[in-house]
XYZ file of C-alpha atoms in Angstrom:
670
model
C -21.626 -18.998 16.511
C -19.363 -20.178 19.327
C -16.082 -22.024 19.731
C -13.963 -23.389 22.575
C -11.764 -20.887 24.339
C -8.015 -20.882 24.267
C -7.602 -23.066 27.359
C -9.998 -25.715 26.048
C -8.155 -25.620 22.722
C -4.873 -26.355 24.475
C -6.428 -29.280 26.349
C -7.740 -30.805 23.116
C -4.372 -30.397 21.398
C -2.742 -32.118 24.375
C -5.226 -34.993 24.075
C -4.481 -35.254 20.367
C -0.763 -35.362 21.074
C -1.295 -38.135 23.642
C -3.074 -40.161 20.996
C -0.136 -39.798 18.615
C 1.129 -43.280 19.312
C -2.384 -44.694 18.774
C -2.521 -43.723 15.136
C -3.824 -40.186 15.561
C -3.532 -37.448 12.977
C 0.174 -37.138 12.065
C 0.106 -33.349 11.819
C -0.986 -32.978 15.417
C 2.070 -34.911 16.600
C 4.597 -32.581 14.964
C 7.659 -32.233 17.173
C 8.627 -28.666 18.118
C 11.446 -27.464 15.903
C 11.961 -24.054 17.486
C 13.727 -23.533 20.791
C 12.316 -20.619 22.837
C 15.801 -19.542 23.940
C 17.075 -19.426 20.352
C 13.989 -17.486 19.266
C 14.437 -14.936 22.037
C 18.134 -14.533 21.259
C 17.206 -13.894 17.620
C 14.510 -11.354 18.523
C 16.720 -9.568 21.052
C 19.588 -9.421 18.584
C 17.463 -7.989 15.780
C 14.471 -6.094 17.179
C 15.796 -5.360 20.656
C 19.037 -4.059 19.198
C 17.146 -1.977 16.620
C 15.208 -0.272 19.421
C 18.348 0.307 21.492
C 19.980 1.794 18.397
C 16.915 4.043 17.890
C 16.234 2.579 14.450
C 12.558 2.157 15.354
C 10.311 3.284 18.198
C 8.800 -0.097 18.954
C 8.287 -3.672 17.807
C 6.437 -6.818 18.824
C 7.017 -10.374 17.663
C 5.550 -13.759 18.509
C 5.901 -17.423 17.558
C 3.378 -20.123 18.471
C 3.504 -23.843 17.686
C 0.846 -26.435 18.428
C -0.849 -24.079 20.873
C 2.368 -23.365 22.811
C 3.689 -19.823 22.803
C 7.414 -20.062 22.139
C 8.075 -16.347 21.793
C 6.102 -13.223 22.668
C 8.220 -10.130 23.085
C 7.767 -6.383 22.750
C 10.434 -3.709 22.526
C 10.053 0.033 22.797
C 7.298 2.397 23.801
C 3.545 2.281 23.787
C 3.670 5.959 24.755
C 7.186 7.428 24.675
C 6.436 10.859 26.257
C 4.856 9.142 29.281
C 7.459 6.359 29.209
C 4.852 3.592 28.997
C 6.568 0.508 27.541
C 4.970 -1.785 25.012
C 3.182 -4.722 26.616
C 2.341 -7.630 24.273
C -0.730 -8.471 26.352
C -2.102 -4.926 26.619
C -0.677 -2.633 23.928
C -2.792 -2.364 20.824
C -1.376 -1.892 17.343
C -2.781 -1.393 13.856
C -2.965 -4.589 11.830
C -3.479 -2.714 8.539
C -4.113 -5.158 5.681
C -3.972 -8.236 7.879
C -7.581 -7.140 8.412
C -8.374 -8.563 4.973
C -7.913 -12.119 6.233
C -10.503 -11.463 8.972
C -12.900 -10.285 6.273
C -12.198 -13.461 4.294
C -12.911 -15.608 7.368
C -16.213 -13.758 7.860
C -17.313 -14.367 4.269
C -16.354 -18.054 4.405
C -18.339 -18.421 7.628
C -21.429 -17.154 5.802
C -20.877 -19.771 3.093
C -20.562 -22.522 5.704
C -23.699 -21.234 7.396
C -25.647 -21.331 4.127
C -26.226 -17.577 3.931
C -24.047 -17.353 0.808
C -24.001 -20.117 -1.826
C -20.306 -20.270 -2.746
C -17.263 -18.244 -3.794
C -18.209 -18.149 -7.460
C -21.695 -16.644 -7.417
C -21.691 -12.999 -8.629
C -21.783 -10.700 -5.594
C -24.335 -8.369 -7.199
C -26.971 -11.028 -6.511
C -26.532 -10.585 -2.748
C -25.614 -6.900 -2.385
C -28.490 -4.645 -1.314
C -26.952 -1.182 -0.824
C -24.619 -1.067 -3.811
C -24.278 -2.930 -7.080
C -21.198 -2.995 -9.273
C -21.869 -1.218 -12.566
C -21.892 -2.577 -16.085
C -20.309 -3.707 -18.312
C -18.663 -6.237 -15.945
C -20.358 -5.721 -12.583
C -22.733 -8.686 -12.802
C -19.785 -11.044 -13.389
C -17.621 -10.228 -10.350
C -17.490 -13.063 -7.814
C -16.452 -13.273 -4.176
C -13.422 -15.382 -5.135
C -12.298 -12.627 -7.517
C -12.685 -9.993 -4.810
C -10.633 -12.099 -2.389
C -7.856 -12.666 -4.939
C -7.840 -9.047 -6.159
C -8.722 -10.264 -9.653
C -12.122 -8.560 -9.874
C -10.925 -5.665 -12.017
C -11.411 -3.173 -9.184
C -8.969 -0.434 -8.219
C -8.712 1.361 -4.909
C -5.091 2.129 -4.102
C -5.473 5.880 -4.454
C -9.095 6.401 -3.470
C -9.741 8.197 -0.140
C -10.437 5.580 2.512
C -10.158 7.540 5.749
C -12.561 9.807 7.567
C -12.555 13.138 9.385
C -16.048 12.565 10.796
C -17.742 9.753 12.680
C -19.861 8.071 10.019
C -22.900 6.087 11.236
C -22.902 2.352 10.581
C -24.104 0.519 8.652
C -22.925 2.954 6.004
C -25.691 4.479 3.891
C -26.198 3.686 0.229
C -25.112 7.225 -0.711
C -21.932 7.160 1.379
C -20.953 3.768 0.054
C -21.484 4.882 -3.547
C -19.292 7.921 -2.900
C -16.468 5.723 -1.612
C -16.688 3.421 -4.642
C -17.080 6.119 -7.281
C -14.017 4.737 -9.104
C -14.048 0.966 -9.047
C -14.084 -1.437 -12.016
C -11.345 -0.548 -14.478
C -10.972 -3.814 -16.415
C -12.678 -7.111 -17.154
C -12.648 -9.420 -14.100
C -10.521 -12.547 -13.859
C -7.563 -11.387 -15.962
C -4.914 -10.086 -13.565
C -4.549 -9.726 -9.811
C -4.106 -6.136 -8.699
C -4.301 -5.236 -5.005
C -7.627 -3.424 -4.585
C -8.748 -2.112 -1.207
C -12.142 -1.159 -2.601
C -12.758 -4.775 -3.526
C -12.398 -5.679 0.145
C -14.727 -2.811 1.069
C -17.284 -4.491 -1.159
C -16.701 -7.783 0.681
C -17.465 -5.975 3.933
C -20.692 -4.585 2.482
C -21.677 -8.070 1.320
C -21.101 -9.512 4.814
C -23.221 -6.755 6.364
C -26.026 -7.073 3.808
C -26.256 -10.839 4.235
C -25.718 -11.129 8.001
C -27.752 -8.097 9.086
C -24.892 -6.989 11.392
C -22.286 -4.299 11.021
C -18.931 -5.784 10.098
C -17.468 -4.703 13.459
C -20.251 -6.481 15.369
C -20.076 -9.536 13.144
C -16.341 -9.974 13.704
C -16.667 -9.321 17.438
C -19.305 -12.037 17.807
C -18.007 -14.625 15.362
C -14.206 -14.275 15.380
C -12.848 -12.214 18.270
C -14.972 -13.719 21.067
C -14.601 -17.396 20.040
C -10.830 -17.010 19.677
C -10.441 -15.219 23.028
C -9.205 -12.081 21.252
C -10.511 -9.826 24.005
C -8.432 -6.786 23.057
C -9.196 -6.814 19.326
C -11.674 -4.641 17.442
C -12.528 -3.392 13.978
C -12.000 0.350 14.379
C -13.510 3.147 12.274
C -14.192 6.096 14.576
C -12.310 9.273 15.442
C -11.899 8.204 19.088
C -8.558 6.564 19.803
C -8.839 3.016 21.151
C -7.615 2.474 24.700
C -3.945 1.456 24.987
C -3.247 2.163 21.322
C 0.507 2.430 20.817
C 1.822 5.617 19.214
C 4.638 5.100 16.706
C 7.256 7.789 16.313
C 9.946 8.814 13.888
C 13.425 9.385 15.310
C 15.353 12.473 14.190
C 19.155 12.340 13.835
C 19.353 14.216 17.126
C 17.322 11.486 18.835
C 14.151 13.556 19.271
C 10.913 11.672 18.607
C 8.200 12.831 16.192
C 4.856 11.074 16.908
C 2.926 9.754 13.912
C -0.632 11.039 13.643
C -3.482 8.524 13.763
C -5.666 8.365 10.656
C -8.970 6.520 11.257
C -10.447 4.316 8.564
C -13.759 4.965 6.824
C -16.266 2.340 8.111
C -16.502 0.698 4.683
C -12.737 0.732 4.144
C -12.194 -0.777 7.611
C -12.754 -4.204 6.049
C -9.403 -3.804 4.322
C -7.373 -2.265 7.150
C -9.293 -1.448 10.332
C -8.292 -4.231 12.740
C -6.564 -3.056 15.931
C -5.195 -5.787 18.180
C -2.529 -6.795 20.686
C 0.429 -9.076 19.901
C -0.987 -11.750 22.215
C -4.343 -11.716 20.429
C -2.697 -11.846 17.027
C -0.688 -14.866 18.074
C -3.962 -16.625 18.920
C -5.237 -15.655 15.469
C -2.069 -17.009 13.834
C -2.634 -20.319 15.646
C -6.184 -20.416 14.259
C -4.713 -20.478 10.740
C -1.740 -22.700 11.615
C -3.543 -25.531 13.450
C -5.183 -27.124 10.407
C -4.554 -30.633 11.738
C -6.635 -29.905 14.837
C -10.443 -30.007 14.829
C -10.711 -27.555 17.726
C -11.260 -24.473 15.556
C -13.829 -26.100 13.267
C -16.672 -24.410 15.133
C -15.238 -21.066 14.036
C -14.305 -22.135 10.501
C -13.661 -25.605 9.141
C -10.169 -26.842 8.400
C -11.091 -27.152 4.734
C -12.134 -23.506 4.490
C -9.095 -22.290 6.389
C -6.859 -24.379 4.155
C -8.523 -22.885 1.064
C -7.377 -19.434 2.174
C -3.780 -20.676 2.015
C -3.977 -22.372 -1.388
C -3.331 -20.601 -4.680
C -6.663 -19.439 -6.057
C -5.393 -17.211 -8.866
C -2.164 -16.505 -10.683
C -1.358 -14.848 -13.976
C 1.089 -17.514 -15.141
C 1.514 -21.196 -14.172
C 5.164 -20.610 -13.213
C 4.768 -17.739 -10.734
C 3.530 -17.558 -7.175
C -0.144 -16.807 -6.879
C -2.576 -15.458 -4.345
C -4.910 -17.285 -1.961
C -7.960 -15.854 -0.231
C -6.286 -12.778 1.281
C -3.198 -14.849 2.076
C -0.110 -15.448 -0.086
C 1.205 -19.010 -0.427
C 4.938 -19.810 -0.593
C 7.114 -22.805 0.158
C 10.100 -23.217 2.471
C 11.736 -26.539 1.784
C 9.017 -29.179 2.055
C 6.722 -26.862 4.003
C 3.842 -24.830 2.586
C 3.589 -21.372 4.101
C 0.963 -18.623 3.776
C 1.473 -15.023 4.803
C 0.377 -11.437 4.490
C 2.270 -8.208 5.168
C 1.018 -4.645 5.277
C 1.556 -1.083 6.407
C -0.174 2.072 7.621
C 1.478 5.318 8.788
C 3.898 4.300 11.532
C 2.902 0.613 11.568
C 3.995 -2.392 9.513
C 2.634 -5.846 10.351
C 3.201 -9.393 9.109
C 1.648 -12.787 9.792
C 2.863 -16.150 8.474
C 1.713 -19.713 9.149
C 3.132 -23.154 8.322
C 0.328 -25.659 9.015
C 2.550 -28.730 8.613
C 4.471 -27.490 11.654
C 1.421 -25.937 13.333
C 3.572 -22.807 13.364
C 2.314 -19.241 13.565
C 4.455 -16.099 13.311
C 3.389 -12.512 14.019
C 5.295 -9.219 13.784
C 4.591 -5.490 14.035
C 7.180 -2.747 13.565
C 6.570 0.831 14.694
C 8.756 3.004 12.520
C 8.513 6.187 10.462
C 10.719 8.610 8.582
C 11.197 11.933 10.420
C 9.927 14.879 8.415
C 11.623 18.240 9.059
C 9.847 21.563 8.913
C 11.258 24.916 7.819
C 12.675 25.688 11.263
C 14.589 22.387 11.200
C 16.182 23.327 7.892
C 17.110 26.793 9.128
C 18.555 25.456 12.384
C 20.581 22.816 10.560
C 22.208 25.576 8.493
C 23.893 26.804 11.689
C 24.669 23.300 12.927
C 21.877 22.986 15.446
C 18.455 21.375 15.751
C 16.861 17.980 15.216
C 18.642 17.293 11.924
C 22.093 17.340 13.519
C 23.233 13.833 14.545
C 23.598 13.358 18.282
C 24.446 10.624 20.767
C 20.755 9.740 21.161
C 20.182 9.565 17.407
C 19.736 6.412 15.286
C 22.789 4.210 14.944
C 22.149 2.967 11.446
C 19.382 2.593 8.885
C 15.771 2.753 10.051
C 14.191 -0.698 10.402
C 10.774 -0.606 8.744
C 10.574 -3.670 6.496
C 8.681 -6.628 7.919
C 9.911 -8.636 4.929
C 13.513 -8.157 6.072
C 12.632 -9.355 9.572
C 10.739 -12.358 8.207
C 13.646 -13.176 5.882
C 15.971 -13.087 8.885
C 13.645 -15.436 10.786
C 13.437 -17.782 7.801
C 17.201 -17.817 7.290
C 17.724 -18.743 10.933
C 14.907 -21.228 11.489
C 13.482 -22.489 8.188
C 14.828 -24.456 5.231
C 15.559 -22.417 2.082
C 12.744 -21.127 -0.059
C 11.966 -23.211 -3.113
C 10.684 -22.148 -6.480
C 6.931 -22.201 -7.111
C 5.570 -25.365 -8.610
C 3.991 -25.143 -12.040
C 0.227 -25.195 -11.958
C -1.388 -28.437 -13.127
C -4.975 -27.292 -13.616
C -4.579 -26.743 -17.342
C -4.060 -22.961 -17.311
C -1.788 -22.444 -20.320
C 1.199 -20.088 -20.273
C 1.083 -17.215 -22.702
C 3.978 -16.842 -25.164
C 4.790 -13.197 -25.906
C 7.224 -12.022 -28.569
C 10.526 -10.911 -27.038
C 10.583 -7.601 -28.895
C 7.253 -6.570 -27.309
C 8.583 -6.654 -23.749
C 10.883 -3.580 -23.508
C 9.359 -0.335 -22.317
C 7.930 1.452 -19.297
C 5.298 -0.278 -17.167
C 3.184 1.816 -14.839
C 1.312 0.518 -11.810
C -2.460 0.698 -12.059
C -3.097 0.780 -8.340
C -4.641 4.237 -8.630
C -7.783 5.806 -10.058
C -7.748 6.987 -13.642
C -9.733 10.194 -13.225
C -8.588 11.864 -10.006
C -5.516 13.745 -8.855
C -4.333 10.648 -6.941
C -2.767 9.686 -10.254
C 0.172 11.994 -9.493
C 1.012 10.176 -6.253
C 1.734 6.985 -8.194
C 3.822 8.660 -10.893
C 7.033 7.114 -9.601
C 5.706 3.570 -9.360
C 7.063 2.401 -12.698
C 9.140 -0.505 -13.939
C 11.573 -0.045 -16.841
C 12.105 -3.236 -18.850
C 15.096 -3.621 -21.177
C 16.287 -6.700 -23.038
C 19.397 -8.576 -21.946
C 21.143 -11.514 -23.547
C 19.543 -13.951 -25.957
C 20.906 -17.440 -26.378
C 20.797 -21.142 -25.761
C 21.129 -20.771 -21.966
C 18.003 -18.673 -21.815
C 16.946 -15.155 -22.607
C 17.411 -12.456 -19.980
C 15.972 -9.027 -19.435
C 16.430 -6.219 -16.936
C 13.667 -4.808 -14.766
C 15.242 -1.661 -13.435
C 18.647 -2.751 -12.121
C 17.674 -6.395 -11.536
C 18.439 -9.114 -14.080
C 15.803 -11.763 -14.788
C 16.129 -15.033 -16.720
C 13.364 -16.672 -18.758
C 11.937 -19.810 -17.129
C 9.023 -20.416 -19.496
C 6.553 -18.686 -21.772
C 6.093 -15.171 -20.413
C 7.708 -15.977 -17.027
C 11.043 -14.770 -15.650
C 12.988 -15.375 -12.428
C 15.416 -12.947 -10.814
C 18.953 -14.238 -11.338
C 20.014 -13.504 -7.737
C 16.891 -15.195 -6.293
C 15.164 -17.658 -8.612
C 12.143 -17.831 -6.307
C 11.385 -14.178 -7.122
C 9.313 -14.459 -10.297
C 7.334 -12.196 -12.590
C 5.204 -12.840 -15.656
C 4.077 -10.877 -18.677
C 0.459 -11.186 -19.741
C -1.415 -9.665 -22.658
C -5.126 -9.056 -22.157
C -7.835 -9.461 -24.749
C -7.849 -5.700 -25.389
C -4.132 -5.784 -26.286
C -2.793 -4.250 -23.045
C 0.486 -5.831 -21.932
C 1.076 -6.294 -18.195
C 4.029 -7.136 -15.990
C 2.582 -9.049 -13.042
C 3.782 -10.356 -9.691
C 1.289 -11.908 -7.249
C -1.248 -9.118 -6.673
C 0.819 -6.343 -8.256
C 0.598 -5.359 -11.898
C 2.134 -2.754 -14.151
C 0.692 -1.896 -17.567
C 2.994 -1.066 -20.474
C 2.552 2.534 -21.545
C 3.513 4.418 -24.673
C 6.280 6.997 -24.655
C 3.694 9.756 -24.441
C 2.084 7.870 -21.573
C 5.287 7.531 -19.572
C 4.616 9.165 -16.181
C 8.345 9.723 -15.614
C 8.492 12.109 -18.579
C 5.440 14.034 -17.416
C 6.745 14.098 -13.847
C 9.891 15.845 -15.085
C 7.752 18.240 -17.116
C 5.762 19.093 -13.992
C 8.825 19.584 -11.802
C 10.910 21.476 -14.369
C 7.951 23.624 -15.357
C 7.384 24.718 -11.766
C 11.101 25.269 -11.110
C 11.415 27.373 -14.271
C 8.449 29.498 -13.211
C 10.123 29.928 -9.831
C 12.880 31.862 -11.616
C 10.232 34.494 -12.332
C 11.461 36.228 -9.160
C 14.251 37.576 -11.428
C 11.681 39.547 -13.436
C 12.473 42.899 -11.686
C 15.889 42.724 -13.403
C 14.322 42.567 -16.839
C 14.635 45.385 -19.338
C 11.964 44.739 -21.930
C 11.837 46.699 -25.210
C 9.074 49.254 -25.771
C 6.118 49.270 -25.687
C 6.244 46.510 -23.055
C 8.528 48.517 -20.750
C 6.114 51.421 -20.666
C 3.223 49.119 -19.824
C 4.676 47.570 -16.669
C 2.135 49.195 -14.369
C -0.600 46.912 -15.698
C -1.045 43.699 -13.686
C -1.103 41.639 -16.904
C 2.313 42.918 -17.925
C 5.010 40.191 -18.283
C 6.976 41.320 -15.228
C 3.922 41.219 -13.005
C 2.799 37.861 -14.381
C 6.239 36.330 -13.875
C 6.288 37.476 -10.249
C 2.740 36.238 -9.653
C 3.524 32.820 -11.137
C 6.692 32.483 -9.050
C 4.785 33.499 -5.929
C 2.170 30.876 -6.749
C 4.849 28.187 -6.989
C 6.040 29.075 -3.481
C 2.442 29.133 -2.253
C 2.011 25.525 -3.360
C 4.002 24.490 -0.306
C 1.432 26.003 2.057
C -1.308 23.347 1.891
C 1.414 20.681 2.163
C 3.475 22.128 5.005
C 0.650 23.577 7.126
C -0.464 20.714 9.352
C 1.370 18.049 7.386
C 4.914 17.350 6.344
C 5.455 16.464 2.696
C 3.747 15.218 -0.445
C 3.486 11.695 0.927
C 1.830 13.007 4.080
C -0.421 15.152 1.906
C -1.528 11.974 0.171
C -2.269 10.389 3.537
C -4.424 13.427 4.299
C -6.109 13.038 0.924
C -6.715 9.353 1.644
C -8.287 10.449 4.902
C -10.855 12.514 2.982
C -9.125 15.842 3.669
C -10.568 17.373 0.513
C -10.116 20.973 1.728
C -6.326 20.677 1.750
C -6.291 19.062 -1.681
C -8.749 21.608 -3.076
C -6.507 24.473 -1.958
C -3.478 22.746 -3.467
C -5.216 22.231 -6.810
C -6.636 25.748 -6.803
C -3.212 27.333 -6.346
C -1.704 25.054 -8.998
C -4.389 26.030 -11.501
C -3.904 29.732 -10.717
C -0.183 29.267 -11.406
C -1.072 27.624 -14.708
C -3.319 30.533 -15.714
C -0.626 33.067 -14.814
C 1.916 31.101 -16.817
C -0.377 30.891 -19.852
C -0.962 34.651 -19.758
C 2.793 35.190 -19.394
C 3.411 33.121 -22.508
C 0.851 35.140 -24.489
C 2.254 38.407 -23.156
C 5.785 37.437 -24.157
C 4.629 36.687 -27.698
C 3.081 40.149 -27.858
C 6.335 41.739 -26.705
C 8.313 39.910 -29.385
C 5.798 40.958 -32.037
C 5.751 44.625 -31.059
C 9.389 45.147 -30.119
C 11.309 47.575 -32.313
C 14.611 46.909 -34.090
C 17.808 46.252 -32.134
C 16.377 46.320 -28.619
C 19.817 45.705 -27.048
C 21.552 42.772 -25.306
C 19.849 43.190 -21.932
C 16.458 43.413 -23.601
C 17.204 40.283 -25.621
C 18.244 38.417 -22.466
C 15.113 39.607 -20.703
C 12.940 38.500 -23.590
C 14.726 35.142 -23.738
C 14.085 34.530 -20.043
C 10.443 35.578 -20.411
C 10.120 33.259 -23.421
C 11.608 30.384 -21.429
C 8.958 30.930 -18.792
C 6.315 30.915 -21.497
C 7.636 27.707 -23.015
C 7.645 26.048 -19.606
C 3.896 26.649 -19.590
C 3.484 24.160 -22.418
C 5.261 21.443 -20.441
C 3.394 22.367 -17.257
C 0.003 22.302 -18.952
C 0.733 18.941 -20.588
C 1.858 17.440 -17.278
C -1.152 18.797 -15.374
C -3.472 17.470 -18.054
C -1.800 14.051 -17.908
C -2.072 13.820 -14.106
C -5.673 15.104 -13.960
C -4.572 18.311 -12.219
C -6.364 20.746 -14.539
C -9.470 21.876 -12.706
C -10.543 20.444 -9.367
C -10.585 16.666 -9.762
C -10.392 15.036 -6.364
């Protein structure tokens, strides 16, 4: 497949513009509405200032309209230690989940070429290396994969690699990656699923006979003159890859480690590109009025990516084919934002204006080690604010930057239009709505469950009356706008919907995010507190040498199973839990990144120590019961206090065991 290069594209757009007065396509004659000088002043004032204030280590932004680049700027460092500045033409950055739109383009090309029938044929009919399992696998379609409505999970499944894996990926390796996939009936809710996109990549490879990296290079990157773009999935760092860094209060930089993608998972986040190349790609999606890109993918197919293909409620915003439609004034816009360690990227297009917008921020939170904490205690080190330190809050949200761009250059956002395709809203009784809703973007059977413990939404009822019912989601107030749908009072374009599935599960949904209502015993916040308090209580076991236990326990303290010894061992184990987290990584979030990168050794050690602590705590509880049963009359105040403390440690075991069982931490479940 071939397409005209960028220069030929510009010539054809110019010809189309010249024909404007002769009755040509109206969209191609759109007058520029963005002044380059105003755009640069905006970018300098926001991103340039953020870099100067050390609130990020780098950023790149671009705006293109009708084939004309109006803005292409980079701020900060490609390589700070060597003082190599970011260059928008040369410096490569991670495009994270913007990669999904490239995968969608690839699949749609195969449909146009006749190698796939359509978006609604079950993918199992065309997969050769892997088939989705029953009971729902034979029903999942390509459209459902692209709208995250297939019923697949994948937010907490390891998707990185510590080894160079040959491509195309073997049947066995692919099955290992997708060992936890379908978790609900397809077509009911949209829940962001990276593994679903991995399956799209496998489908493209099975049908085309090429690896996904080669397919994209031949059919997307080369035709669009994206010479510095690749789908990356090896341990070797790409040439000119920018290195993001966190900035300590002192001003010292902490580079962010690079975590390569597994070849199968690269379909969902493996694109590495330059700002200049990404601006060309944005134009490819923005220039729907021009025929010049039709040899890559037809205007109709590109437009279908930007149209709502699925939504849980007629009154809320939906999801396209790996793009998210919105409206600004009279203009339809489609976008996607994403993040990987150190990188956050965003692309938005407004076809009616032939406008493309691209942004990448390089930003990270500095993570101190033990020496930093010790040095800060004496007023020295990286944690002590200095003249070179950040002058304000770290800038890491691409949404905030886009909102700033929209406020300065676009009409206000408008509320989503109700769907007219006959999809009925779902009325749900008001008294069913309150409770805790927990995100399901995580596997059910592995330890990754604990990393999503905090991703909950607490729903409480507000007012009820003629002006409309309200409820609270966390600290935000929402007003009813229809059956099952609510809009945030401070921003009526921000909408959510409640949906009850056929199995009775109640969901709070928003685009491709979903939270399932859980019972009180299923509330992860309660079990998180049990886990934390249980471990902290066991940590007080270091006070065991001060105990004076009544006989015969006191005379049996030489035995390693004696309560004093067990308390000390359990407390030591709690401290040891920090070792697999702090050695070579920084905190629990970084540990999860390591887990996602298939670092099973680190996670195995962590789980092993945690289970040893649990065993010690269980034995301590049993030993304390024995002491109470065998203690003589009137053991004395100090003995009673010692026994009370030992009993508290034993009781904490119950909470700890329950929490570990809830989060799949009992045993080694990776």
